[in-house]
């Protein structure tokens, strides 16, 4: 999922590459502005999401817990991962020289910041993918087995699955460094992020590549399963819509059907899955090119930052697709104004 140097780069002296984002002073400033705006969007959007799903009794459901877990993972990206890139790039601008963190890896210093930021980005990404997968399963049960929904999907089981997904995701995120001495973490000059890289000068072993390929294999296997589950749910929804048009009124009452809110939620999760798949596709292309020896410096920048922007899309999708979420979010944001209006009315 998160790659740095390629096999070709390992055979050459380490040097700072110039991607399209940072070749000129104007591009560097625009890049920093973009990162700062992204931080604000991630923090604001996911804070609203948490306030809605955890602060409103109506939304404290298994689905709401899963969406809250997704928001926490996105918040971590906005609080730690992107701000560190901002810090690094501003330091580049101020000092106008190569930072130590850009020339050294996690093996070259007692504590390299990327030793924390890299696994955090990887872990939060894995949590996001796993959570979308769990959301798809939760919605498919509600659509395919509406009578069993309340029995199968409980808040306790959902909470256990959320905890397990976080533990498994972060274990997988740190496993490359734990199980291979060839894999290091570095601040990559192409992606402008903390990435995993192959740190030794000799050609990497097959096991090292296999460990790095574990990330995209896990990600896209899970995403592929998520897409299949969503297609099954949407196909079932379409079949129910056709039945409503052709079956008699008495038959409609005797057949168990998913509720309108379940159908709307399934379509929202389908849109969420589509957004995640689109954001991960550039990374998949980059990984393939990376393995066969292509550096693709400019492409790596866009691939990793498209993935990062995915952290602020969830609240937009909820707001567009879920009228109840949109209404509650509006209430929370308009709360101070509402209080003032209420006080004026009381005074009047």
Tab-separated table of C-alpha atoms in Angstrom:
chain	number	residue	atom	x	y	z
A	1	UNK	CA	0.000	0.000	0.000
A	2	UNK	CA	2.694	2.517	0.946
A	3	UNK	CA	5.863	2.292	-1.116
A	4	UNK	CA	8.960	4.420	-1.413
A	5	UNK	CA	12.078	3.466	-3.362
A	6	UNK	CA	12.018	1.099	-6.317
A	7	UNK	CA	14.493	-1.623	-7.178
A	8	UNK	CA	16.207	0.689	-9.649
A	9	UNK	CA	16.626	3.394	-7.009
A	10	UNK	CA	18.305	0.902	-4.695
A	11	UNK	CA	21.185	0.530	-7.116
A	12	UNK	CA	21.868	4.282	-7.217
A	13	UNK	CA	22.957	6.802	-4.565
A	14	UNK	CA	20.030	8.192	-2.630
A	15	UNK	CA	18.999	11.565	-4.019
A	16	UNK	CA	16.124	13.990	-3.785
A	17	UNK	CA	13.772	13.772	-6.750
A	18	UNK	CA	11.608	16.619	-7.938
A	19	UNK	CA	7.989	15.771	-8.633
A	20	UNK	CA	5.664	18.193	-10.388
A	21	UNK	CA	4.378	19.399	-7.018
A	22	UNK	CA	7.656	20.906	-5.878
A	23	UNK	CA	9.819	21.875	-8.847
A	24	UNK	CA	9.169	25.595	-8.409
A	25	UNK	CA	8.551	27.859	-5.422
A	26	UNK	CA	4.974	28.507	-6.602
A	27	UNK	CA	4.248	24.784	-6.797
A	28	UNK	CA	5.692	24.225	-3.339
A	29	UNK	CA	3.517	26.977	-1.838
A	30	UNK	CA	0.403	25.700	-3.613
A	31	UNK	CA	1.154	22.197	-2.362
A	32	UNK	CA	1.421	23.377	1.254
A	33	UNK	CA	-1.826	25.364	0.895
A	34	UNK	CA	-3.529	22.261	-0.506
A	35	UNK	CA	-2.292	20.162	2.434
A	36	UNK	CA	-3.501	22.723	4.986
A	37	UNK	CA	-6.937	22.929	3.350
A	38	UNK	CA	-7.092	19.134	3.309
A	39	UNK	CA	-6.327	19.017	7.043
A	40	UNK	CA	-9.149	21.500	7.761
A	41	UNK	CA	-11.592	19.544	5.572
A	42	UNK	CA	-10.704	16.222	7.217
A	43	UNK	CA	-10.914	17.555	10.769
A	44	UNK	CA	-14.138	19.479	10.220
A	45	UNK	CA	-15.972	16.806	8.239
A	46	UNK	CA	-15.100	13.879	10.474
A	47	UNK	CA	-15.706	15.855	13.678
A	48	UNK	CA	-19.226	16.546	12.429
A	49	UNK	CA	-19.610	12.858	11.566
A	50	UNK	CA	-18.576	11.778	15.064
A	51	UNK	CA	-20.867	14.364	16.639
A	52	UNK	CA	-23.820	13.049	14.629
A	53	UNK	CA	-23.244	9.311	15.069
A	54	UNK	CA	-22.117	9.323	18.697
A	55	UNK	CA	-23.986	12.390	19.951
A	56	UNK	CA	-27.422	11.484	18.630
A	57	UNK	CA	-29.357	8.594	20.147
A	58	UNK	CA	-31.089	7.766	16.859
A	59	UNK	CA	-27.717	7.107	15.183
A	60	UNK	CA	-26.243	4.941	17.953
A	61	UNK	CA	-26.746	1.778	15.936
A	62	UNK	CA	-24.285	-0.880	14.705
A	63	UNK	CA	-24.084	1.003	11.426
A	64	UNK	CA	-23.483	4.257	13.301
A	65	UNK	CA	-20.661	2.689	15.330
A	66	UNK	CA	-18.975	1.473	12.152
A	67	UNK	CA	-19.232	4.901	10.545
A	68	UNK	CA	-17.841	6.467	13.718
A	69	UNK	CA	-14.879	4.063	13.572
A	70	UNK	CA	-14.299	5.113	9.974
A	71	UNK	CA	-14.389	8.773	11.024
A	72	UNK	CA	-11.812	8.171	13.787
A	73	UNK	CA	-9.426	6.564	11.280
A	74	UNK	CA	-9.864	9.530	8.931
A	75	UNK	CA	-9.353	11.970	11.810
A	76	UNK	CA	-6.024	10.322	12.618
A	77	UNK	CA	-4.890	10.957	9.041
A	78	UNK	CA	-5.893	14.609	9.378
A	79	UNK	CA	-4.309	15.031	12.812
A	80	UNK	CA	-0.969	13.267	12.295
A	81	UNK	CA	-0.196	12.096	8.749
A	82	UNK	CA	-0.975	15.183	6.663
A	83	UNK	CA	0.278	17.692	9.305
A	84	UNK	CA	3.662	15.959	9.338
A	85	UNK	CA	3.927	16.419	5.567
A	86	UNK	CA	3.039	20.091	6.051
A	87	UNK	CA	5.765	20.413	8.681
A	88	UNK	CA	8.315	18.756	6.402
A	89	UNK	CA	7.425	20.877	3.368
A	90	UNK	CA	7.419	24.153	5.305
A	91	UNK	CA	10.816	23.185	6.706
A	92	UNK	CA	12.010	22.654	3.137
A	93	UNK	CA	10.757	26.126	2.204
A	94	UNK	CA	12.285	27.855	5.218
A	95	UNK	CA	15.685	26.166	5.182
A	96	UNK	CA	15.846	25.761	1.395
A	97	UNK	CA	17.861	22.605	1.905
A	98	UNK	CA	17.330	18.872	2.190
A	99	UNK	CA	16.046	17.858	5.598
A	100	UNK	CA	17.710	15.085	7.521
A	101	UNK	CA	14.469	13.119	7.519
A	102	UNK	CA	14.429	13.240	3.703
A	103	UNK	CA	17.921	11.786	3.365
A	104	UNK	CA	17.869	9.279	6.222
A	105	UNK	CA	15.699	6.235	6.793
A	106	UNK	CA	14.386	4.703	9.988
A	107	UNK	CA	17.586	2.609	10.189
A	108	UNK	CA	19.861	5.648	10.092
A	109	UNK	CA	18.584	7.336	13.266
A	110	UNK	CA	17.527	6.304	16.749
A	111	UNK	CA	14.035	7.664	16.153
A	112	UNK	CA	12.793	8.620	12.718
A	113	UNK	CA	9.385	10.395	12.667
A	114	UNK	CA	8.275	8.188	9.783
A	115	UNK	CA	8.619	5.161	12.078
A	116	UNK	CA	5.397	6.430	13.666
A	117	UNK	CA	3.686	8.308	10.825
A	118	UNK	CA	4.149	5.615	8.153
A	119	UNK	CA	2.518	2.735	10.065
A	120	UNK	CA	-0.201	5.119	11.276
A	121	UNK	CA	-1.147	6.013	7.700
A	122	UNK	CA	-1.027	2.353	6.671
A	123	UNK	CA	-3.004	1.236	9.738
A	124	UNK	CA	-5.715	3.876	9.312
A	125	UNK	CA	-6.019	3.008	5.630
A	126	UNK	CA	-6.440	-0.667	6.466
A	127	UNK	CA	-9.007	0.215	9.158
A	128	UNK	CA	-10.962	2.240	6.602
A	129	UNK	CA	-11.041	-0.592	4.078
A	130	UNK	CA	-11.989	-3.148	6.732
A	131	UNK	CA	-14.743	-0.896	8.078
A	132	UNK	CA	-16.261	-0.356	4.634
A	133	UNK	CA	-16.219	-4.142	4.218
A	134	UNK	CA	-18.033	-4.588	7.549
A	135	UNK	CA	-20.535	-1.875	6.617
A	136	UNK	CA	-21.279	-3.720	3.383
A	137	UNK	CA	-21.848	-6.983	5.244
A	138	UNK	CA	-24.103	-5.235	7.767
A	139	UNK	CA	-26.199	-3.705	4.979
A	140	UNK	CA	-26.361	-6.954	2.993
A	141	UNK	CA	-27.795	-8.768	6.023
A	142	UNK	CA	-30.370	-5.995	6.459
A	143	UNK	CA	-31.349	-6.309	2.781
A	144	UNK	CA	-31.178	-10.072	2.282
A	145	UNK	CA	-32.421	-11.154	5.736
A	146	UNK	CA	-34.521	-8.263	7.101
A	147	UNK	CA	-36.243	-10.446	9.707
A	148	UNK	CA	-32.903	-11.579	11.165
A	149	UNK	CA	-31.256	-8.170	11.153
A	150	UNK	CA	-31.899	-7.304	14.808
A	151	UNK	CA	-30.729	-10.726	16.003
A	152	UNK	CA	-27.578	-11.048	13.890
A	153	UNK	CA	-26.425	-7.431	13.976
A	154	UNK	CA	-26.017	-6.221	17.550
A	155	UNK	CA	-24.048	-3.341	19.021
A	156	UNK	CA	-21.949	-5.702	21.133
A	157	UNK	CA	-20.884	-7.818	18.157
A	158	UNK	CA	-20.227	-4.713	16.103
A	159	UNK	CA	-18.031	-3.232	18.839
A	160	UNK	CA	-16.003	-6.446	19.049
A	161	UNK	CA	-15.521	-6.459	15.265
A	162	UNK	CA	-14.405	-2.817	15.341
A	163	UNK	CA	-11.785	-3.528	18.029
A	164	UNK	CA	-10.531	-6.584	16.131
A	165	UNK	CA	-10.323	-4.631	12.876
A	166	UNK	CA	-8.180	-1.936	14.530
A	167	UNK	CA	-5.848	-4.475	16.165
A	168	UNK	CA	-5.451	-6.536	12.983
A	169	UNK	CA	-4.966	-3.481	10.769
A	170	UNK	CA	-2.211	-1.947	12.874
A	171	UNK	CA	-0.495	-5.302	13.331
A	172	UNK	CA	-0.439	-5.648	9.558
A	173	UNK	CA	0.819	-2.055	9.262
A	174	UNK	CA	3.906	-2.689	11.426
A	175	UNK	CA	4.566	-6.235	10.175
A	176	UNK	CA	6.906	-5.188	7.296
A	177	UNK	CA	9.336	-3.574	9.726
A	178	UNK	CA	8.963	-6.354	12.305
A	179	UNK	CA	9.508	-9.272	9.933
A	180	UNK	CA	12.046	-7.896	7.468
A	181	UNK	CA	15.323	-6.096	8.111
A	182	UNK	CA	15.352	-4.884	4.497
A	183	UNK	CA	12.249	-2.726	4.827
A	184	UNK	CA	12.602	0.769	6.257
A	185	UNK	CA	10.521	3.918	6.533
A	186	UNK	CA	11.515	7.183	4.871
A	187	UNK	CA	10.102	10.556	3.915
A	188	UNK	CA	9.793	10.058	0.186
A	189	UNK	CA	10.655	13.034	-2.008
A	190	UNK	CA	8.223	11.918	-4.719
A	191	UNK	CA	5.060	11.210	-2.729
A	192	UNK	CA	5.881	13.836	-0.046
A	193	UNK	CA	4.833	11.322	2.588
A	194	UNK	CA	6.303	8.762	4.941
A	195	UNK	CA	6.573	5.550	2.906
A	196	UNK	CA	7.880	2.028	3.274
A	197	UNK	CA	11.025	1.411	1.224
A	198	UNK	CA	13.677	-1.218	0.631
A	199	UNK	CA	16.661	0.169	2.462
A	200	UNK	CA	19.645	-1.930	1.443
A	201	UNK	CA	21.738	-1.238	-1.622
A	202	UNK	CA	21.858	-4.826	-2.883
A	203	UNK	CA	18.911	-6.205	-4.902
A	204	UNK	CA	15.954	-6.918	-2.586
A	205	UNK	CA	15.067	-10.485	-1.747
A	206	UNK	CA	11.827	-12.079	-2.848
A	207	UNK	CA	10.578	-12.230	0.735
A	208	UNK	CA	10.948	-8.453	1.121
A	209	UNK	CA	8.876	-7.815	-2.006
A	210	UNK	CA	6.297	-10.366	-0.853
A	211	UNK	CA	5.906	-8.571	2.477
A	212	UNK	CA	5.381	-5.220	0.739
A	213	UNK	CA	2.943	-6.779	-1.731
A	214	UNK	CA	0.948	-8.067	1.236
A	215	UNK	CA	-0.576	-4.581	1.590
A	216	UNK	CA	-2.109	-4.218	-1.888
A	217	UNK	CA	-3.082	-7.905	-1.921
A	218	UNK	CA	-5.019	-7.485	1.336
A	219	UNK	CA	-6.505	-4.125	0.325
A	220	UNK	CA	-7.834	-5.128	-3.052
A	221	UNK	CA	-8.984	-8.575	-1.995
A	222	UNK	CA	-11.093	-6.897	0.683
A	223	UNK	CA	-12.258	-4.187	-1.715
A	224	UNK	CA	-13.128	-6.804	-4.326
A	225	UNK	CA	-15.232	-8.674	-1.775
A	226	UNK	CA	-16.874	-5.390	-0.753
A	227	UNK	CA	-17.807	-4.618	-4.355
A	228	UNK	CA	-19.310	-8.092	-4.792
A	229	UNK	CA	-21.353	-7.778	-1.580
A	230	UNK	CA	-22.648	-4.353	-2.625
A	231	UNK	CA	-23.593	-5.610	-6.076
A	232	UNK	CA	-25.537	-8.451	-4.433
A	233	UNK	CA	-27.347	-6.016	-2.128
A	234	UNK	CA	-28.172	-3.580	-4.949
A	235	UNK	CA	-29.388	-6.430	-7.165
A	236	UNK	CA	-31.694	-7.587	-4.362
A	237	UNK	CA	-32.992	-4.032	-3.934
A	238	UNK	CA	-33.760	-3.877	-7.643
A	239	UNK	CA	-35.621	-7.186	-7.479
A	240	UNK	CA	-37.705	-5.931	-4.543
A	241	UNK	CA	-38.560	-2.787	-6.525
A	242	UNK	CA	-39.809	-4.890	-9.436
A	243	UNK	CA	-41.882	-7.080	-7.122
A	244	UNK	CA	-43.602	-4.047	-5.632
A	245	UNK	CA	-44.796	-3.120	-9.081
A	246	UNK	CA	-46.112	-6.570	-10.086
A	247	UNK	CA	-47.291	-8.376	-6.955
A	248	UNK	CA	-50.776	-7.981	-5.579
A	249	UNK	CA	-51.423	-5.884	-2.486
A	250	UNK	CA	-52.017	-8.931	-0.258
A	251	UNK	CA	-48.787	-10.561	-1.377
A	252	UNK	CA	-46.863	-7.397	-0.616
A	253	UNK	CA	-47.865	-7.654	3.010
A	254	UNK	CA	-46.926	-11.311	3.345
A	255	UNK	CA	-43.374	-11.019	1.995
A	256	UNK	CA	-40.626	-9.742	4.272
A	257	UNK	CA	-38.956	-6.731	2.696
A	258	UNK	CA	-36.155	-4.399	3.763
A	259	UNK	CA	-37.300	-1.019	5.026
A	260	UNK	CA	-36.867	2.174	3.033
A	261	UNK	CA	-34.125	3.352	5.420
A	262	UNK	CA	-32.245	0.054	4.955
A	263	UNK	CA	-32.397	0.479	1.187
A	264	UNK	CA	-31.179	4.078	1.403
A	265	UNK	CA	-28.343	3.034	3.721
A	266	UNK	CA	-27.299	0.233	1.343
A	267	UNK	CA	-27.116	2.695	-1.543
A	268	UNK	CA	-25.041	5.055	0.619
A	269	UNK	CA	-22.576	2.260	1.436
A	270	UNK	CA	-22.467	1.407	-2.272
A	271	UNK	CA	-21.464	4.994	-3.044
A	272	UNK	CA	-18.888	4.876	-0.251
A	273	UNK	CA	-17.422	1.687	-1.710
A	274	UNK	CA	-17.226	3.283	-5.151
A	275	UNK	CA	-15.328	6.255	-3.715
A	276	UNK	CA	-12.885	3.997	-1.872
A	277	UNK	CA	-12.284	1.863	-4.967
A	278	UNK	CA	-11.616	4.951	-7.079
A	279	UNK	CA	-9.149	6.339	-4.527
A	280	UNK	CA	-7.223	3.054	-4.268
A	281	UNK	CA	-7.004	2.323	-7.991
A	282	UNK	CA	-4.066	4.734	-8.619
A	283	UNK	CA	-2.163	3.056	-5.781
A	284	UNK	CA	-2.752	-0.340	-7.408
A	285	UNK	CA	-1.350	0.932	-10.711
A	286	UNK	CA	1.623	2.500	-8.924
A	287	UNK	CA	2.416	-0.706	-7.027
A	288	UNK	CA	2.473	-2.728	-10.256
A	289	UNK	CA	4.817	-0.207	-11.844
A	290	UNK	CA	6.950	-0.110	-8.703
A	291	UNK	CA	7.425	-3.880	-8.730
A	292	UNK	CA	8.568	-3.972	-12.364
A	293	UNK	CA	11.074	-1.175	-11.722
A	294	UNK	CA	9.345	2.078	-12.719
A	295	UNK	CA	9.804	5.048	-10.411
A	296	UNK	CA	6.830	7.157	-11.620
A	297	UNK	CA	7.701	10.037	-9.302
A	298	UNK	CA	4.922	12.418	-10.398
A	299	UNK	CA	2.333	9.649	-10.481
A	300	UNK	CA	3.245	8.505	-6.968
A	301	UNK	CA	2.512	11.997	-5.639
A	302	UNK	CA	-0.973	12.068	-7.157
A	303	UNK	CA	-1.698	8.448	-6.186
A	304	UNK	CA	-0.893	8.924	-2.501
A	305	UNK	CA	-2.638	12.265	-2.165
A	306	UNK	CA	-5.771	11.038	-3.953
A	307	UNK	CA	-5.817	8.324	-1.299
A	308	UNK	CA	-5.400	10.948	1.438
A	309	UNK	CA	-8.265	13.107	0.140
A	310	UNK	CA	-10.544	10.113	0.558
A	311	UNK	CA	-10.497	10.893	4.297
A	312	UNK	CA	-12.781	13.906	3.780
A	313	UNK	CA	-15.212	12.367	1.288
A	314	UNK	CA	-17.264	10.331	3.749
A	315	UNK	CA	-19.101	13.279	5.293
A	316	UNK	CA	-19.901	14.599	1.808
A	317	UNK	CA	-21.372	11.246	0.773
A	318	UNK	CA	-23.431	11.015	3.982
A	319	UNK	CA	-24.715	14.566	3.504
A	320	UNK	CA	-25.766	13.932	-0.092
A	321	UNK	CA	-27.242	10.450	0.359
A	322	UNK	CA	-28.649	10.524	3.921
A	323	UNK	CA	-31.307	13.146	4.600
A	324	UNK	CA	-31.426	12.378	8.346
A	325	UNK	CA	-27.672	12.803	8.654
A	326	UNK	CA	-27.829	16.051	6.701
A	327	UNK	CA	-30.630	17.389	8.880
A	328	UNK	CA	-28.850	16.459	12.135
A	329	UNK	CA	-25.539	17.927	10.940
A	330	UNK	CA	-27.340	21.147	10.035
A	331	UNK	CA	-28.871	21.252	13.514
A	332	UNK	CA	-25.467	20.845	15.156
A	333	UNK	CA	-23.829	23.516	13.020
A	334	UNK	CA	-26.736	25.925	13.438
A	335	UNK	CA	-27.075	25.317	17.201
A	336	UNK	CA	-25.642	28.658	18.430
A	337	UNK	CA	-27.885	30.558	16.037
A	338	UNK	CA	-30.886	28.499	17.094
A	339	UNK	CA	-30.233	29.303	20.744
A	340	UNK	CA	-30.108	33.014	19.991
A	341	UNK	CA	-33.377	32.824	18.069
A	342	UNK	CA	-35.024	30.924	20.932
A	343	UNK	CA	-33.855	33.542	23.453
A	344	UNK	CA	-35.249	36.344	21.292
A	345	UNK	CA	-38.557	34.545	21.022
A	346	UNK	CA	-38.713	34.099	24.802
A	347	UNK	CA	-37.907	37.762	25.361
A	348	UNK	CA	-40.518	38.783	22.827
